[in-house]
CSV table of N, CA, C and O in Angstrom, one decimal:
chain,number,residue,atom,x,y,z
A,1,MET,N,13.6,29.0,-24.5
A,1,MET,CA,12.7,29.9,-24.5
A,1,MET,C,12.0,29.0,-23.3
A,1,MET,O,11.8,30.4,-21.7
A,2,MET,N,11.2,28.3,-23.1
A,2,MET,CA,10.0,28.3,-22.4
A,2,MET,C,11.0,27.7,-21.5
A,2,MET,O,10.5,27.8,-19.9
A,3,MET,N,12.0,26.7,-21.6
A,3,MET,CA,13.2,26.9,-19.7
A,3,MET,C,13.3,28.2,-19.2
A,3,MET,O,13.8,28.4,-17.8
A,4,ASN,N,13.8,28.6,-20.1
A,4,ASN,CA,13.9,30.7,-18.8
A,4,ASN,C,12.5,31.0,-19.0
A,4,ASN,O,13.1,31.3,-17.3
A,5,PHE,N,11.9,30.8,-19.1
A,5,PHE,CA,10.5,31.0,-18.9
A,5,PHE,C,10.0,29.9,-17.9
A,5,PHE,O,9.9,31.1,-16.7
A,6,MET,N,10.6,29.6,-17.4
A,6,MET,CA,9.9,28.1,-16.2
A,6,MET,C,10.6,28.8,-15.0
A,6,MET,O,10.6,28.5,-14.2
A,7,GLY,N,11.9,28.3,-15.2
A,7,GLY,CA,13.3,29.0,-14.7
A,7,GLY,C,12.5,30.2,-13.4
A,7,GLY,O,13.1,30.5,-12.6
A,8,GLY,N,13.1,31.3,-14.7
A,8,GLY,CA,12.0,32.1,-14.0
A,8,GLY,C,10.8,32.3,-13.2
A,8,GLY,O,10.7,32.7,-12.0
A,9,PHE,N,10.1,31.6,-13.5
A,9,PHE,CA,8.3,32.1,-12.9
A,9,PHE,C,8.8,31.4,-11.8
A,9,PHE,O,8.9,31.2,-10.3
A,10,PHE,N,9.9,29.5,-11.5
A,10,PHE,CA,10.1,29.8,-10.4
A,10,PHE,C,10.7,30.1,-8.9
A,10,PHE,O,10.4,30.7,-8.1
A,11,VAL,N,12.2,30.8,-10.1
A,11,VAL,CA,12.8,32.4,-9.4
A,11,VAL,C,12.1,32.3,-8.5
A,11,VAL,O,11.7,33.0,-7.3
A,12,LEU,N,11.1,33.0,-9.1
A,12,LEU,CA,10.8,34.2,-9.1
A,12,LEU,C,9.9,34.3,-7.4
A,12,LEU,O,9.7,35.0,-6.7
A,13,PHE,N,9.0,33.4,-7.9
A,13,PHE,CA,7.9,33.2,-7.3
A,13,PHE,C,8.1,32.7,-5.2
A,13,PHE,O,7.2,32.3,-5.0
A,14,SER,N,8.5,32.0,-5.6
A,14,SER,CA,9.9,30.9,-4.5
A,14,SER,C,10.2,31.7,-3.3
A,14,SER,O,10.0,32.1,-2.8
A,15,LEU,N,10.5,33.1,-4.0
A,15,LEU,CA,11.3,34.2,-3.8
A,15,LEU,C,9.7,35.3,-2.6
A,15,LEU,O,11.0,35.4,-2.1
A,16,PHE,N,9.5,35.4,-3.3
A,16,PHE,CA,8.0,36.0,-3.4
A,16,PHE,C,7.4,34.8,-1.9
A,16,PHE,O,7.1,35.7,-0.9
A,17,LYS,N,7.6,34.3,-1.7
A,17,LYS,CA,6.9,33.2,-1.2
A,17,LYS,C,8.5,33.2,-0.2
A,17,LYS,O,7.6,33.3,1.0
A,18,MET,N,9.3,33.6,-0.1
A,18,MET,CA,10.8,33.4,1.4
A,18,MET,C,10.4,35.1,2.2
A,18,MET,O,11.5,35.0,2.9
A,19,ILE,N,10.2,35.8,1.1
A,19,ILE,CA,9.5,36.9,2.3
A,19,ILE,C,8.9,37.3,2.9
A,19,ILE,O,9.6,37.3,4.5
A,20,ASN,N,7.8,36.6,3.8
A,20,ASN,CA,6.8,36.4,4.6
A,20,ASN,C,6.6,34.0,4.8
A,20,ASN,O,6.2,33.8,4.5
A,21,LEU,N,8.2,33.5,4.8
A,21,LEU,CA,7.4,32.1,5.0
A,21,LEU,C,7.4,31.1,5.3
A,21,LEU,O,6.6,30.9,5.6
A,22,THR,N,7.0,32.0,7.3
A,22,THR,CA,6.2,31.5,8.1
A,22,THR,C,4.3,31.1,8.0
A,22,THR,O,3.8,30.5,7.7
A,23,GLY,N,4.0,33.1,7.2
A,23,GLY,CA,2.2,32.7,7.0
A,23,GLY,C,2.5,32.5,4.9
A,23,GLY,O,1.4,31.9,5.1
A,24,PHE,N,3.6,32.2,4.1
A,24,PHE,CA,3.1,31.5,2.7
A,24,PHE,C,3.6,29.7,3.7
A,24,PHE,O,1.6,29.7,2.7
A,25,ALA,N,3.3,29.2,4.6
A,25,ALA,CA,3.7,28.1,4.6
A,25,ALA,C,2.5,27.9,5.7
A,25,ALA,O,1.4,26.0,5.6
A,26,ASP,N,1.6,27.9,6.2
A,26,ASP,CA,0.3,28.6,7.2
A,26,ASP,C,-0.5,28.8,6.1
A,26,ASP,O,-2.2,27.7,6.0
A,27,ALA,N,-0.4,29.1,5.2
A,27,ALA,CA,-1.3,29.9,4.4
A,27,ALA,C,-1.1,29.2,2.9
A,27,ALA,O,-2.7,28.0,2.7
A,28,PHE,N,0.1,27.8,2.8
A,28,PHE,CA,-0.7,26.5,1.7
A,28,PHE,C,-1.1,25.7,3.0
A,28,PHE,O,-1.2,24.7,2.3
A,29,ALA,N,-1.0,25.7,4.2
A,29,ALA,CA,-1.7,24.8,5.1
A,29,ALA,C,-2.5,23.8,4.3
A,29,ALA,O,-3.3,23.2,4.6
A,30,THR,N,-3.0,25.0,4.4
A,30,THR,CA,-4.5,25.1,3.6
A,30,THR,C,-5.3,25.0,2.0
A,30,THR,O,-6.7,24.5,2.6
A,31,TYR,N,-4.4,24.0,1.7
A,31,TYR,CA,-5.2,23.7,0.2
A,31,TYR,C,-4.0,23.3,-0.3
A,31,TYR,O,-4.9,22.5,-1.6
A,32,ASP,N,-3.2,22.1,0.3
A,32,ASP,CA,-2.4,21.8,-0.4
A,32,ASP,C,-2.2,20.1,0.2
A,32,ASP,O,-2.3,20.5,1.5
A,33,LEU,N,-2.6,19.1,0.1
A,33,LEU,CA,-3.1,17.9,0.9
A,33,LEU,C,-1.8,17.5,1.7
A,33,LEU,O,-1.4,17.2,2.7
A,34,LEU,N,-0.6,17.5,1.0
A,34,LEU,CA,0.4,17.1,1.5
A,34,LEU,C,1.1,18.5,3.0
A,34,LEU,O,1.7,17.6,3.6
A,35,ALA,N,1.2,18.9,2.1
A,35,ALA,CA,1.4,20.3,3.1
A,35,ALA,C,0.2,20.1,4.4
A,35,ALA,O,0.7,21.2,5.7
A,36,MET,N,-0.4,20.2,4.3
A,36,MET,CA,-1.8,19.9,5.6
A,36,MET,C,-1.5,18.3,6.5
A,36,MET,O,-1.2,19.5,7.5
A,37,ARG,N,0.0,18.2,5.8
A,37,ARG,CA,-0.1,16.6,7.2
A,37,ARG,C,1.7,17.2,7.3
A,37,ARG,O,1.7,16.4,8.7
A,38,SER,N,2.0,17.5,6.5
A,38,SER,CA,3.5,18.1,7.5
A,38,SER,C,3.6,19.5,7.1
A,38,SER,O,3.9,20.4,6.0
A,39,ARG,N,4.3,20.3,8.3
A,39,ARG,CA,4.5,22.0,8.0
A,39,ARG,C,6.0,22.0,7.7
A,39,ARG,O,6.2,22.5,6.7
A,40,ALA,N,7.5,20.7,7.9
A,40,ALA,CA,8.6,21.4,7.3
A,40,ALA,C,8.4,20.7,5.4
A,40,ALA,O,8.9,21.7,4.7
A,41,TYR,N,7.1,20.5,5.3
A,41,TYR,CA,6.8,20.0,3.5
A,41,TYR,C,6.4,22.2,3.1
A,41,TYR,O,7.0,22.7,2.0
A,42,SER,N,5.4,22.3,4.2
A,42,SER,CA,5.4,23.5,3.1
A,42,SER,C,6.6,24.7,3.8
A,42,SER,O,6.0,26.0,2.4
A,43,LEU,N,7.0,24.6,4.5
A,43,LEU,CA,8.8,25.2,5.4
A,43,LEU,C,9.4,24.9,3.8
A,43,LEU,O,10.4,26.0,3.3
A,44,ALA,N,9.1,24.4,3.8
A,44,ALA,CA,10.4,24.3,2.4
A,44,ALA,C,10.6,24.3,1.0
A,44,ALA,O,10.8,23.7,0.3
A,45,TYR,N,8.5,23.8,0.5
A,45,TYR,CA,8.8,24.2,-0.6
A,45,TYR,C,9.3,25.9,-1.6
A,45,TYR,O,9.5,24.2,-3.2
A,46,PRO,N,8.6,26.8,-0.9
A,46,PRO,CA,9.6,27.6,-1.8
A,46,PRO,C,11.3,27.2,-2.2
A,46,PRO,O,11.4,27.7,-3.5
A,47,PHE,N,11.4,26.6,-1.2
A,47,PHE,CA,13.3,25.8,-1.5
A,47,PHE,C,13.5,25.2,-2.8
A,47,PHE,O,14.8,25.4,-3.8
A,48,ILE,N,12.6,24.0,-3.0
A,48,ILE,CA,12.4,23.6,-3.7
A,48,ILE,C,11.7,23.7,-4.9
A,48,ILE,O,13.0,24.3,-5.9
A,49,GLU,N,10.9,24.7,-5.2
A,49,GLU,CA,11.0,25.4,-6.6
A,49,GLU,C,11.3,26.9,-6.7
A,49,GLU,O,12.4,26.6,-8.0
A,50,LEU,N,12.7,26.9,-6.0
A,50,LEU,CA,14.1,27.2,-6.2
A,50,LEU,C,14.9,26.9,-6.6
A,50,LEU,O,15.4,27.4,-7.7
A,51,PHE,N,14.9,25.8,-6.4
A,51,PHE,CA,15.8,24.0,-7.1
A,51,PHE,C,15.7,24.3,-8.3
A,51,PHE,O,16.0,24.0,-9.0
A,52,LEU,N,14.1,24.0,-8.8
A,52,LEU,CA,13.7,23.7,-10.0
A,52,LEU,C,14.0,24.6,-10.8
A,52,LEU,O,14.6,24.9,-11.9
A,53,GLY,N,12.9,26.1,-10.6
A,53,GLY,CA,13.9,27.1,-11.0
A,53,GLY,C,15.8,27.7,-11.7
A,53,GLY,O,15.6,27.6,-12.6
A,54,TRP,N,15.9,27.4,-10.0
A,54,TRP,CA,18.3,27.2,-11.0
A,54,TRP,C,18.0,25.7,-11.9
A,54,TRP,O,18.7,25.8,-13.0
A,55,GLY,N,17.2,24.9,-11.4
A,55,GLY,CA,17.3,24.0,-12.6
A,55,GLY,C,17.0,23.8,-13.8
A,55,GLY,O,18.0,23.9,-14.8
A,56,TYR,N,16.3,24.8,-14.5
A,56,TYR,CA,15.4,25.2,-15.8
A,56,TYR,C,16.0,25.8,-16.3
A,56,TYR,O,17.0,25.9,-16.6
A,57,LEU,N,16.7,26.9,-15.3
A,57,LEU,CA,17.9,28.0,-15.6
A,57,LEU,C,18.9,27.5,-15.8
A,57,LEU,O,19.7,28.1,-17.1
A,58,VAL,N,19.7,26.4,-15.4
A,58,VAL,CA,20.7,25.9,-16.4
A,58,VAL,C,21.1,24.8,-17.0
A,58,VAL,O,22.5,24.4,-17.1
A,59,ARG,N,19.6,24.1,-17.1
A,59,ARG,CA,19.2,23.7,-18.0
A,59,ARG,C,20.5,21.7,-17.6
A,59,ARG,O,20.7,20.8,-18.4
A,60,TYR,N,19.5,22.0,-16.4
A,60,TYR,CA,20.3,20.9,-15.6
A,60,TYR,C,19.7,19.8,-16.2
A,60,TYR,O,18.6,19.8,-15.4
A,61,SER,N,20.4,18.8,-16.2
A,61,SER,CA,19.8,17.2,-17.2
A,61,SER,C,17.5,17.7,-16.7
A,61,SER,O,17.3,17.1,-15.9
A,62,PRO,N,17.1,17.7,-17.8
A,62,PRO,CA,16.2,18.7,-18.0
A,62,PRO,C,15.4,17.4,-18.2
A,62,PRO,O,13.7,18.0,-17.2
A,63,THR,N,15.7,16.7,-18.4
A,63,THR,CA,14.2,15.3,-18.3
A,63,THR,C,14.3,14.8,-16.9
A,63,THR,O,13.3,14.7,-16.0
A,64,VAL,N,15.0,15.4,-15.7
A,64,VAL,CA,14.6,15.2,-14.6
A,64,VAL,C,14.1,16.6,-13.9
A,64,VAL,O,13.4,15.7,-13.0
A,65,ILE,N,14.7,17.2,-14.3
A,65,ILE,CA,13.8,18.4,-13.5
A,65,ILE,C,12.2,17.8,-14.1
A,65,ILE,O,10.9,18.5,-13.5
A,66,ASN,N,11.7,18.0,-15.0
A,66,ASN,CA,10.9,18.1,-15.7
A,66,ASN,C,10.3,16.9,-15.1
A,66,ASN,O,8.6,17.3,-14.4
A,67,ILE,N,10.3,15.9,-15.0
A,67,ILE,CA,9.8,15.0,-14.1
A,67,ILE,C,9.0,14.8,-12.9
A,67,ILE,O,8.1,14.9,-11.7
A,68,PHE,N,9.9,16.0,-12.8
A,68,PHE,CA,10.5,16.5,-10.2
A,68,PHE,C,9.6,17.3,-10.7
A,68,PHE,O,8.4,16.4,-9.6
A,69,THR,N,9.9,18.2,-11.4
A,69,THR,CA,8.1,19.4,-11.1
A,69,THR,C,6.9,18.8,-11.5
A,69,THR,O,5.8,19.2,-10.2
A,70,LEU,N,7.6,17.7,-12.5
A,70,LEU,CA,5.5,16.9,-13.1
A,70,LEU,C,4.8,16.1,-11.5
A,70,LEU,O,4.0,16.3,-10.9
A,71,ILE,N,5.7,15.8,-10.9
A,71,ILE,CA,5.8,15.1,-10.1
A,71,ILE,C,5.3,15.9,-8.5
A,71,ILE,O,4.3,15.4,-7.7
A,72,LEU,N,5.2,17.2,-8.0
A,72,LEU,CA,5.7,18.0,-7.4
A,72,LEU,C,4.2,18.8,-7.8
A,72,LEU,O,4.0,18.8,-7.3
A,73,MET,N,4.0,19.3,-9.2
A,73,MET,CA,3.0,19.6,-9.7
A,73,MET,C,1.1,19.0,-9.3
A,73,MET,O,0.3,19.6,-8.6
A,74,ALA,N,1.7,18.0,-8.8
A,74,ALA,CA,0.7,16.2,-9.4
A,74,ALA,C,0.0,16.7,-8.1
A,74,ALA,O,-1.0,16.9,-7.6
A,75,VAL,N,1.2,16.7,-6.8
A,75,VAL,CA,0.5,16.0,-5.6
A,75,VAL,C,-0.1,17.3,-5.6
A,75,VAL,O,-0.8,17.4,-4.2
A,76,GLY,N,0.6,18.9,-5.5
A,76,GLY,CA,-0.6,19.5,-5.7
A,76,GLY,C,-1.3,20.0,-5.9
A,76,GLY,O,-2.1,20.8,-5.5
């Protein structure tokens, strides 16, 4: 059940961020340390979340997805 929740959460919120990608990137750069230094990361972040959401929903290598999510969230 938690895998479905995480997958749905990441997919839904990544789609919200993609509605106004440049606006999100500008706002994200104000509070994320890596995004402050890299505009490309700010623009790629919603797509990374979408990939993670997809990974959770299709149960693609849960250990790898969990580790990648942990690293991404720790950096943010």
